[in-house]
Amino acid sequence: MRSPQPLADDVIDRLFSALTVRYGGSFLDRWRDLEIDVVKSDWAIELAGFANNLHALRFGLDHLPEKPPTVMDFKRLCHAMPPAAQGIAYDGSVRGPTPDEREALRELSRRIKGGAMFAKPGRQWADDLLRDHDSGWRGDHVFRATPTAVSMARDARRELSTTTEEPFA
């Protein structure tokens, strides 16, 4: 598997400018004993995965900690961008869905309207999700549910276990 290309020099320069403005000399002082071009090169390599996702860099800049970040700190900030924010372009404009995303939305709509998303009766969906989450497997692949999904499944099991009839059956 090929490694992604490092971020472009102009992107790294803009990033360093923004971080220097926000933190002043304390940002650049972290590397006072190193050549700044070597530091920038390291940042370009470490952040290479964001070359096609510059809005994640914007998200990182918008959520900076009090102290100047290392490249690994900044990378974690960028990875923390919620999926809902991924439609926001680097320039702040909102992009529309791609043709593939539109087709996925149409398919999801068809499944919801056809009832395929809610085919499991009662609390069966919650039992299945928690079983798969606890075992770490779903079918032939690794599975981990999000904390929100696990919480919803546990709530559903608790709620449905206190009722005498299954409202979704």
Coordinates of C-alpha atoms in Angstrom, one line a residue:
M1 CA 0.0 0.0 0.0
R2 CA 1.4 3.4 -1.0
S3 CA 1.7 6.1 1.5
P4 CA -0.2 9.3 0.8
Q5 CA 1.7 12.3 -0.6
P6 CA 2.7 14.8 2.1
L7 CA 0.6 17.9 2.4
A8 CA 1.5 20.7 0.0
D9 CA 4.0 23.3 1.2
D10 CA 1.5 26.1 0.9
V11 CA -1.0 24.2 3.1
I12 CA 1.7 23.7 5.8
D13 CA 2.8 27.3 5.5
R14 CA -0.8 28.5 6.0
L15 CA -1.2 26.1 8.9
F16 CA 2.0 27.3 10.6
S17 CA 1.0 30.9 10.0
A18 CA -2.4 30.3 11.7
L19 CA -0.8 28.5 14.6
T20 CA 1.9 31.2 15.0
V21 CA -0.8 33.9 15.1
R22 CA -2.9 32.0 17.6
Y23 CA 0.0 31.0 19.9
G24 CA 2.6 33.6 19.2
G25 CA 6.3 32.7 19.7
S26 CA 5.4 29.8 22.1
F27 CA 4.3 27.7 19.0
L28 CA 7.7 28.2 17.2
D29 CA 9.7 28.0 20.4
R30 CA 8.8 24.3 20.6
W31 CA 11.3 23.7 17.8
R32 CA 13.8 26.4 18.4
D33 CA 16.7 23.9 18.3
L34 CA 15.5 22.4 15.0
E35 CA 15.4 23.7 11.5
I36 CA 11.9 24.9 10.8
D37 CA 11.9 23.3 7.3
V38 CA 12.5 19.8 8.9
V39 CA 9.6 20.4 11.4
K40 CA 7.3 21.5 8.5
S41 CA 8.3 18.5 6.5
D42 CA 7.4 16.2 9.4
W43 CA 4.0 17.9 9.7
A44 CA 3.4 17.5 6.0
I45 CA 4.1 13.8 6.2
E46 CA 2.1 13.2 9.4
L47 CA -0.9 15.1 8.0
A48 CA -0.7 13.6 4.6
G49 CA -4.0 11.7 5.1
F50 CA -5.8 15.1 5.1
A51 CA -4.7 16.1 1.6
N52 CA -8.2 15.4 0.3
N53 CA -9.9 16.5 3.5
L54 CA -8.7 20.0 4.2
H55 CA -11.9 20.8 6.2
A56 CA -10.5 18.5 8.9
L57 CA -7.5 20.8 9.2
R58 CA -10.0 23.7 9.6
F59 CA -11.8 21.7 12.2
G60 CA -8.5 21.2 14.0
L61 CA -7.7 24.9 13.9
D62 CA -11.2 25.7 15.2
H63 CA -10.7 23.4 18.2
L64 CA -7.2 24.2 19.4
P65 CA -6.1 23.5 23.0
E66 CA -4.7 26.2 25.3
K67 CA -1.1 25.1 24.7
P68 CA 0.5 24.8 21.3
P69 CA 0.0 21.4 19.8
T70 CA 2.5 18.9 18.5
V71 CA 1.8 17.4 15.1
M72 CA 0.3 14.3 16.8
D73 CA -1.9 16.5 19.0
F74 CA -3.1 18.4 15.9
K75 CA -3.6 15.1 14.0
R76 CA -5.9 13.9 16.8
L77 CA -7.9 17.1 16.7
C78 CA -8.4 16.7 13.0
H79 CA -9.5 13.0 13.4
A80 CA -12.0 14.2 16.0
M81 CA -14.1 16.0 13.4
P82 CA -17.6 14.6 13.6
P83 CA -19.1 13.1 10.4
A84 CA -21.8 15.8 10.3
A85 CA -19.1 18.4 9.8
Q86 CA -17.5 16.6 6.8
G87 CA -19.8 18.3 4.3
I88 CA -18.3 21.7 5.2
A89 CA -15.6 22.7 2.8
Y90 CA -12.2 24.2 3.7
D91 CA -13.4 27.7 2.6
G92 CA -16.5 27.4 4.9
S93 CA -19.0 26.7 2.1
V94 CA -21.2 23.7 2.3
R95 CA -20.8 21.2 -0.5
G96 CA -23.6 19.1 -1.8
P97 CA -23.5 15.4 -1.8
T98 CA -21.5 13.6 -4.5
P99 CA -23.3 11.3 -6.9
D100 CA -22.3 8.3 -4.9
E101 CA -23.5 9.9 -1.7
R102 CA -26.8 10.8 -3.4
E103 CA -27.3 7.2 -4.5
A104 CA -26.5 6.0 -1.0
L105 CA -29.1 8.4 0.4
R106 CA -31.7 7.1 -2.2
E107 CA -31.0 3.5 -1.2
L108 CA -31.3 4.4 2.5
S109 CA -34.6 6.1 1.8
R110 CA -35.9 3.0 -0.1
R111 CA -34.8 0.7 2.8
I112 CA -36.5 2.9 5.4
K113 CA -39.7 3.2 3.3
G114 CA -39.7 -0.5 2.7
G115 CA -39.3 -1.3 6.3
A116 CA -36.0 -3.2 5.9
M117 CA -34.3 -0.9 8.4
F118 CA -36.9 -2.0 11.1
A119 CA -37.4 -5.6 10.2
K120 CA -36.4 -6.9 13.7
P121 CA -39.3 -7.2 16.1
G122 CA -39.4 -5.7 19.6
R123 CA -36.1 -5.6 21.3
Q124 CA -34.4 -8.1 18.9
W125 CA -32.4 -5.3 17.2
A126 CA -31.0 -4.2 20.6
D127 CA -30.2 -7.8 21.7
D128 CA -28.4 -8.4 18.4
L129 CA -26.4 -5.2 18.5
L130 CA -25.3 -5.7 22.1
R131 CA -24.4 -9.4 21.4
D132 CA -22.3 -8.4 18.4
H133 CA -20.7 -5.5 20.2
D134 CA -19.8 -7.6 23.2
S135 CA -18.3 -10.4 21.1
G136 CA -16.6 -8.0 18.7
W137 CA -17.9 -9.9 15.7
R138 CA -20.8 -9.6 13.3
G139 CA -20.8 -12.4 10.8
D140 CA -17.3 -12.7 9.4
H141 CA -16.0 -9.2 10.3
V142 CA -15.0 -7.3 13.4
F143 CA -17.7 -5.1 14.8
R144 CA -17.8 -2.3 17.3
A145 CA -21.0 -0.3 17.8
T146 CA -20.7 3.4 18.6
P147 CA -21.2 4.4 22.2
T148 CA -24.5 6.1 21.2
A149 CA -25.8 2.9 19.6
V150 CA -24.8 0.8 22.6
S151 CA -26.5 3.3 24.9
M152 CA -29.7 3.3 22.8
A153 CA -29.7 -0.5 22.7
R154 CA -29.3 -0.8 26.5
D155 CA -32.1 1.8 27.0
A156 CA -34.4 0.0 24.6
R157 CA -33.8 -3.3 26.4
R158 CA -34.5 -1.7 29.7
E159 CA -37.6 0.1 28.4
L160 CA -39.0 -3.0 26.6
S161 CA -38.3 -5.3 29.6
T162 CA -40.6 -3.1 31.8
T163 CA -43.6 -3.2 29.3
T164 CA -45.9 -6.2 29.0
E165 CA -46.3 -6.0 25.3
E166 CA -43.7 -5.3 22.5
P167 CA -44.7 -2.0 20.9
F168 CA -42.7 -2.6 17.7
A169 CA -43.6 -6.2 17.1

